[in-house]
Amino acid sequence: MNYGSAQVFTNELAIPPTLTGPNFTLTVNDTTHEFYTGVPSTTYGYSGMGYLGPTLIFTSGETVNFNLTNNTAGTNVTVHWHGFHLPAKWDGGPGNPIAPNGGTWFPSFEVMQNASTMWYHSHIHGLTAVQVGRGMAGLIIINDGVESSLDLPRTYGTDDIPIILQDKEFENNSLRDGVSE
Ligand SMILES: [Cu+2]
């Protein structure tokens, strides 16, 4: 049986840290990240991370509250709760921009979903692909009583592994922006 050729990997699988609610404070920052050792790429990260953001842990039925700050030097961002059932004013779509250089946004909503893996990301008109590709995204894990009663592996980062897949284009080992939205 052919299992394919052996590949050599150089980067350890990154496991984002977790934040547990119901109150969350997140900043988004201009930063850099070395996808290839020794070659920093211009990226975005949340709350001190060089790329992407922490995994947020929600409990179904609770109200979650956010203190969000845009510390980038020159770009509007949003924080969109992908796929969530919530009031439009807290959706974080293109109509809810947060200004750069310290602009803030304080959404608050009830978690109406059952147990699931969700995600958040910037959703600025015309720049969503660039901002998400450079790091403005993170996971959300929603727990509920049904899921927690099941006999499943649930030690985050050990046997419950968060995986984020993104396509990437590099030039001289430095990240290039995608061209699509
Ligand atoms: Cu989305």
PDB file of C-alpha atoms and ligand atoms in Angstrom:
ATOM      1  CA  MET A   1       0.000   0.000   0.000  1.00  0.00           C
ATOM      2  CA  ASN A   2       1.331   3.442  -0.907  1.00  0.00           C
ATOM      3  CA  TYR A   3       0.952   6.068   1.803  1.00  0.00           C
ATOM      4  CA  GLY A   4       2.680   8.746  -0.283  1.00  0.00           C
ATOM      5  CA  SER A   5       6.117  10.179   0.097  1.00  0.00           C
ATOM      6  CA  ALA A   6       7.512  11.351   3.422  1.00  0.00           C
ATOM      7  CA  GLN A   7       7.261  15.094   3.985  1.00  0.00           C
ATOM      8  CA  VAL A   8       9.516  17.154   6.183  1.00  0.00           C
ATOM      9  CA  PHE A   9       7.732  19.716   8.339  1.00  0.00           C
ATOM     10  CA  THR A  10       9.567  22.559  10.025  1.00  0.00           C
ATOM     11  CA  ASN A  11       6.851  24.379  11.990  1.00  0.00           C
ATOM     12  CA  GLU A  12       5.210  22.861  15.033  1.00  0.00           C
ATOM     13  CA  LEU A  13       1.403  22.854  14.892  1.00  0.00           C
ATOM     14  CA  ALA A  14       0.332  26.165  16.461  1.00  0.00           C
ATOM     15  CA  ILE A  15      -2.277  25.847  19.225  1.00  0.00           C
ATOM     16  CA  PRO A  16      -3.894  29.242  19.959  1.00  0.00           C
ATOM     17  CA  PRO A  17      -4.388  30.036  23.664  1.00  0.00           C
ATOM     18  CA  THR A  18      -7.960  30.084  24.987  1.00  0.00           C
ATOM     19  CA  LEU A  19     -10.042  32.805  26.626  1.00  0.00           C
ATOM     20  CA  THR A  20     -13.154  31.884  28.590  1.00  0.00           C
ATOM     21  CA  GLY A  21     -16.148  34.218  28.992  1.00  0.00           C
ATOM     22  CA  PRO A  22     -18.533  35.696  29.575  1.00  0.00           C
ATOM     23  CA  ASN A  23     -16.368  38.861  29.381  1.00  0.00           C
ATOM     24  CA  PHE A  24     -13.695  39.124  26.691  1.00  0.00           C
ATOM     25  CA  THR A  25     -11.091  41.807  25.998  1.00  0.00           C
ATOM     26  CA  LEU A  26      -9.355  41.667  22.620  1.00  0.00           C
ATOM     27  CA  THR A  27      -7.084  44.087  20.777  1.00  0.00           C
ATOM     28  CA  VAL A  28      -6.053  43.777  17.142  1.00  0.00           C
ATOM     29  CA  ASN A  29      -2.530  44.884  16.281  1.00  0.00           C
ATOM     30  CA  ASP A  30      -0.101  45.352  13.408  1.00  0.00           C
ATOM     31  CA  THR A  31       2.618  42.769  13.915  1.00  0.00           C
ATOM     32  CA  THR A  32       4.882  40.288  12.134  1.00  0.00           C
ATOM     33  CA  HIS A  33       5.100  36.518  11.971  1.00  0.00           C
ATOM     34  CA  GLU A  34       7.798  34.194  10.622  1.00  0.00           C
ATOM     35  CA  PHE A  35       6.026  31.566   8.512  1.00  0.00           C
ATOM     36  CA  TYR A  36       9.552  30.772   7.336  1.00  0.00           C
ATOM     37  CA  THR A  37      12.273  31.073   9.962  1.00  0.00           C
ATOM     38  CA  GLY A  38      14.197  34.320   9.657  1.00  0.00           C
ATOM     39  CA  VAL A  39      11.779  35.944   7.197  1.00  0.00           C
ATOM     40  CA  PRO A  40       9.188  38.071   9.006  1.00  0.00           C
ATOM     41  CA  SER A  41       5.931  38.731   7.160  1.00  0.00           C
ATOM     42  CA  THR A  42       3.658  41.695   7.873  1.00  0.00           C
ATOM     43  CA  THR A  43       0.684  40.273   9.743  1.00  0.00           C
ATOM     44  CA  TYR A  44      -2.157  41.050  12.142  1.00  0.00           C
ATOM     45  CA  GLY A  45      -2.676  39.411  15.517  1.00  0.00           C
ATOM     46  CA  TYR A  46      -4.999  39.750  18.472  1.00  0.00           C
ATOM     47  CA  SER A  47      -3.909  40.537  22.012  1.00  0.00           C
ATOM     48  CA  GLY A  48      -0.157  40.085  21.635  1.00  0.00           C
ATOM     49  CA  MET A  49      -0.241  37.171  19.180  1.00  0.00           C
ATOM     50  CA  GLY A  50       1.857  37.523  16.036  1.00  0.00           C
ATOM     51  CA  TYR A  51      -0.789  35.907  13.858  1.00  0.00           C
ATOM     52  CA  LEU A  52      -4.500  35.017  14.321  1.00  0.00           C
ATOM     53  CA  GLY A  53      -6.263  35.245  17.687  1.00  0.00           C
ATOM     54  CA  PRO A  54      -7.066  33.299  20.830  1.00  0.00           C
ATOM     55  CA  THR A  55      -9.759  30.614  20.817  1.00  0.00           C
ATOM     56  CA  LEU A  56     -12.837  31.980  22.603  1.00  0.00           C
ATOM     57  CA  ILE A  57     -14.824  29.539  24.757  1.00  0.00           C
ATOM     58  CA  PHE A  58     -18.580  30.283  24.939  1.00  0.00           C
ATOM     59  CA  THR A  59     -21.350  28.430  26.762  1.00  0.00           C
ATOM     60  CA  SER A  60     -24.685  28.082  24.979  1.00  0.00           C
ATOM     61  CA  GLY A  61     -27.325  30.300  26.590  1.00  0.00           C
ATOM     62  CA  GLU A  62     -24.947  32.774  28.242  1.00  0.00           C
ATOM     63  CA  THR A  63     -24.607  36.429  27.323  1.00  0.00           C
ATOM     64  CA  VAL A  64     -21.086  37.286  26.154  1.00  0.00           C
ATOM     65  CA  ASN A  65     -19.665  40.819  26.391  1.00  0.00           C
ATOM     66  CA  PHE A  66     -16.704  42.259  24.499  1.00  0.00           C
ATOM     67  CA  ASN A  67     -14.244  45.084  24.880  1.00  0.00           C
ATOM     68  CA  LEU A  68     -12.632  45.284  21.419  1.00  0.00           C
ATOM     69  CA  THR A  69      -9.894  47.756  20.444  1.00  0.00           C
ATOM     70  CA  ASN A  70      -8.385  48.386  17.018  1.00  0.00           C
ATOM     71  CA  ASN A  71      -4.726  49.254  17.650  1.00  0.00           C
ATOM     72  CA  THR A  72      -3.684  49.068  14.003  1.00  0.00           C
ATOM     73  CA  ALA A  73      -2.079  52.242  12.677  1.00  0.00           C
ATOM     74  CA  GLY A  74      -4.256  52.893   9.692  1.00  0.00           C
ATOM     75  CA  THR A  75      -6.978  50.430   8.806  1.00  0.00           C
ATOM     76  CA  ASN A  76     -10.630  50.061   9.754  1.00  0.00           C
ATOM     77  CA  VAL A  77     -11.452  46.568  10.982  1.00  0.00           C
ATOM     78  CA  THR A  78     -14.548  44.729  12.137  1.00  0.00           C
ATOM     79  CA  VAL A  79     -15.016  41.704  14.371  1.00  0.00           C
ATOM     80  CA  HIS A  80     -17.663  39.524  12.722  1.00  0.00           C
ATOM     81  CA  TRP A  81     -19.157  36.513  14.542  1.00  0.00           C
ATOM     82  CA  HIS A  82     -19.376  34.170  11.582  1.00  0.00           C
ATOM     83  CA  GLY A  83     -22.695  32.301  11.437  1.00  0.00           C
ATOM     84  CA  PHE A  84     -24.062  33.500  14.774  1.00  0.00           C
ATOM     85  CA  HIS A  85     -27.725  34.320  15.342  1.00  0.00           C
ATOM     86  CA  LEU A  86     -27.583  37.833  16.791  1.00  0.00           C
ATOM     87  CA  PRO A  87     -28.947  41.373  16.353  1.00  0.00           C
ATOM     88  CA  ALA A  88     -27.614  43.119  13.210  1.00  0.00           C
ATOM     89  CA  LYS A  89     -26.002  45.894  15.252  1.00  0.00           C
ATOM     90  CA  TRP A  90     -23.660  43.334  16.869  1.00  0.00           C
ATOM     91  CA  ASP A  91     -22.947  41.325  13.716  1.00  0.00           C
ATOM     92  CA  GLY A  92     -19.577  42.911  12.967  1.00  0.00           C
ATOM     93  CA  GLY A  93     -20.273  43.062   9.247  1.00  0.00           C
ATOM     94  CA  PRO A  94     -19.058  45.857   6.943  1.00  0.00           C
ATOM     95  CA  GLY A  95     -21.526  48.245   8.618  1.00  0.00           C
ATOM     96  CA  ASN A  96     -19.821  47.984  12.036  1.00  0.00           C
ATOM     97  CA  PRO A  97     -16.274  49.311  11.440  1.00  0.00           C
ATOM     98  CA  ILE A  98     -13.867  50.017  14.313  1.00  0.00           C
ATOM     99  CA  ALA A  99     -11.558  52.984  13.635  1.00  0.00           C
ATOM    100  CA  PRO A 100      -7.745  52.522  13.794  1.00  0.00           C
ATOM    101  CA  ASN A 101      -5.425  53.996  16.439  1.00  0.00           C
ATOM    102  CA  GLY A 102      -7.508  52.902  19.409  1.00  0.00           C
ATOM    103  CA  GLY A 103     -11.113  52.799  18.224  1.00  0.00           C
ATOM    104  CA  THR A 104     -13.342  50.570  20.364  1.00  0.00           C
ATOM    105  CA  TRP A 105     -16.519  48.492  20.049  1.00  0.00           C
ATOM    106  CA  PHE A 106     -18.511  46.826  22.824  1.00  0.00           C
ATOM    107  CA  PRO A 107     -20.880  44.182  21.432  1.00  0.00           C
ATOM    108  CA  SER A 108     -22.919  41.962  23.744  1.00  0.00           C
ATOM    109  CA  PHE A 109     -25.178  39.095  22.715  1.00  0.00           C
ATOM    110  CA  GLU A 110     -26.761  35.851  23.865  1.00  0.00           C
ATOM    111  CA  VAL A 111     -25.167  32.662  22.540  1.00  0.00           C
ATOM    112  CA  MET A 112     -28.115  30.943  20.836  1.00  0.00           C
ATOM    113  CA  GLN A 113     -26.176  28.170  19.069  1.00  0.00           C
ATOM    114  CA  ASN A 114     -25.811  24.601  20.282  1.00  0.00           C
ATOM    115  CA  ALA A 115     -22.343  23.142  20.867  1.00  0.00           C
ATOM    116  CA  SER A 116     -20.217  23.834  17.792  1.00  0.00           C
ATOM    117  CA  THR A 117     -16.925  25.152  16.465  1.00  0.00           C
ATOM    118  CA  MET A 118     -17.348  28.666  15.039  1.00  0.00           C
ATOM    119  CA  TRP A 119     -15.007  31.517  14.151  1.00  0.00           C
ATOM    120  CA  TYR A 120     -14.609  35.291  14.208  1.00  0.00           C
ATOM    121  CA  HIS A 121     -12.914  37.441  11.591  1.00  0.00           C
ATOM    122  CA  SER A 122     -12.670  40.964  10.210  1.00  0.00           C
ATOM    123  CA  HIS A 123     -15.274  41.694   7.555  1.00  0.00           C
ATOM    124  CA  ILE A 124     -14.330  45.105   6.166  1.00  0.00           C
ATOM    125  CA  HIS A 125     -15.705  45.898   2.716  1.00  0.00           C
ATOM    126  CA  GLY A 126     -12.983  45.397   0.082  1.00  0.00           C
ATOM    127  CA  LEU A 127     -10.273  44.249   2.502  1.00  0.00           C
ATOM    128  CA  THR A 128     -11.719  41.124   4.113  1.00  0.00           C
ATOM    129  CA  ALA A 129      -9.469  38.696   2.205  1.00  0.00           C
ATOM    130  CA  VAL A 130      -6.307  40.704   2.930  1.00  0.00           C
ATOM    131  CA  GLN A 131      -7.095  41.194   6.630  1.00  0.00           C
ATOM    132  CA  VAL A 132      -8.133  37.584   7.260  1.00  0.00           C
ATOM    133  CA  GLY A 133      -5.217  36.255   5.211  1.00  0.00           C
ATOM    134  CA  ARG A 134      -2.832  38.314   7.321  1.00  0.00           C
ATOM    135  CA  GLY A 135      -4.291  37.071  10.596  1.00  0.00           C
ATOM    136  CA  MET A 136      -7.572  38.718  11.597  1.00  0.00           C
ATOM    137  CA  ALA A 137      -9.388  35.509  12.492  1.00  0.00           C
ATOM    138  CA  GLY A 138      -9.775  33.116  15.398  1.00  0.00           C
ATOM    139  CA  LEU A 139     -11.775  30.141  16.594  1.00  0.00           C
ATOM    140  CA  ILE A 140     -14.799  30.011  18.898  1.00  0.00           C
ATOM    141  CA  ILE A 141     -15.823  26.832  20.713  1.00  0.00           C
ATOM    142  CA  ILE A 142     -19.389  26.708  22.045  1.00  0.00           C
ATOM    143  CA  ASN A 143     -20.106  24.212  24.809  1.00  0.00           C
ATOM    144  CA  ASP A 144     -23.516  23.018  25.968  1.00  0.00           C
ATOM    145  CA  GLY A 145     -24.967  20.399  28.303  1.00  0.00           C
ATOM    146  CA  VAL A 146     -25.639  17.852  25.561  1.00  0.00           C
ATOM    147  CA  GLU A 147     -22.106  17.853  24.172  1.00  0.00           C
ATOM    148  CA  SER A 148     -20.468  17.894  27.608  1.00  0.00           C
ATOM    149  CA  SER A 149     -22.347  14.721  28.618  1.00  0.00           C
ATOM    150  CA  LEU A 150     -20.793  12.770  25.730  1.00  0.00           C
ATOM    151  CA  ASP A 151     -17.688  10.665  26.211  1.00  0.00           C
ATOM    152  CA  LEU A 152     -15.415  12.622  23.846  1.00  0.00           C
ATOM    153  CA  PRO A 153     -11.777  13.701  24.006  1.00  0.00           C
ATOM    154  CA  ARG A 154     -11.862  17.235  25.405  1.00  0.00           C
ATOM    155  CA  THR A 155      -8.418  18.288  26.568  1.00  0.00           C
ATOM    156  CA  TYR A 156      -7.813  21.347  24.368  1.00  0.00           C
ATOM    157  CA  GLY A 157      -4.554  21.149  22.460  1.00  0.00           C
ATOM    158  CA  THR A 158      -3.879  17.572  23.587  1.00  0.00           C
ATOM    159  CA  ASP A 159      -6.656  15.332  22.260  1.00  0.00           C
ATOM    160  CA  ASP A 160      -9.078  18.092  21.161  1.00  0.00           C
ATOM    161  CA  ILE A 161      -6.949  19.781  18.517  1.00  0.00           C
ATOM    162  CA  PRO A 162      -7.938  23.168  17.002  1.00  0.00           C
ATOM    163  CA  ILE A 163      -7.044  23.333  13.303  1.00  0.00           C
ATOM    164  CA  ILE A 164      -7.359  26.459  11.127  1.00  0.00           C
ATOM    165  CA  LEU A 165      -6.777  25.984   7.407  1.00  0.00           C
ATOM    166  CA  GLN A 166      -5.863  28.922   5.152  1.00  0.00           C
ATOM    167  CA  ASP A 167      -4.372  29.090   1.687  1.00  0.00           C
ATOM    168  CA  LYS A 168      -1.211  31.188   1.447  1.00  0.00           C
ATOM    169  CA  GLU A 169       0.947  32.617  -1.302  1.00  0.00           C
ATOM    170  CA  PHE A 170       4.590  33.448  -0.588  1.00  0.00           C
ATOM    171  CA  GLU A 171       7.226  35.402  -2.498  1.00  0.00           C
ATOM    172  CA  ASN A 172      10.809  34.857  -1.295  1.00  0.00           C
ATOM    173  CA  ASN A 173       9.258  33.206   1.789  1.00  0.00           C
ATOM    174  CA  SER A 174       7.314  36.374   2.644  1.00  0.00           C
ATOM    175  CA  LEU A 175       3.513  36.416   2.661  1.00  0.00           C
ATOM    176  CA  ARG A 176       1.748  37.920  -0.348  1.00  0.00           C
ATOM    177  CA  ASP A 177      -1.836  39.151  -0.245  1.00  0.00           C
ATOM    178  CA  GLY A 178      -4.435  37.162  -2.143  1.00  0.00           C
ATOM    179  CA  VAL A 179      -6.278  38.961  -4.887  1.00  0.00           C
ATOM    180  CA  SER A 180      -9.797  37.630  -4.290  1.00  0.00           C
ATOM    181  CA  GLU A 181     -12.389  38.858  -1.809  1.00  0.00           C
TER     182      GLU A 181
HETATM  183 CU    CU B   1     -17.637  35.084   7.957  1.00  0.00          CU
END
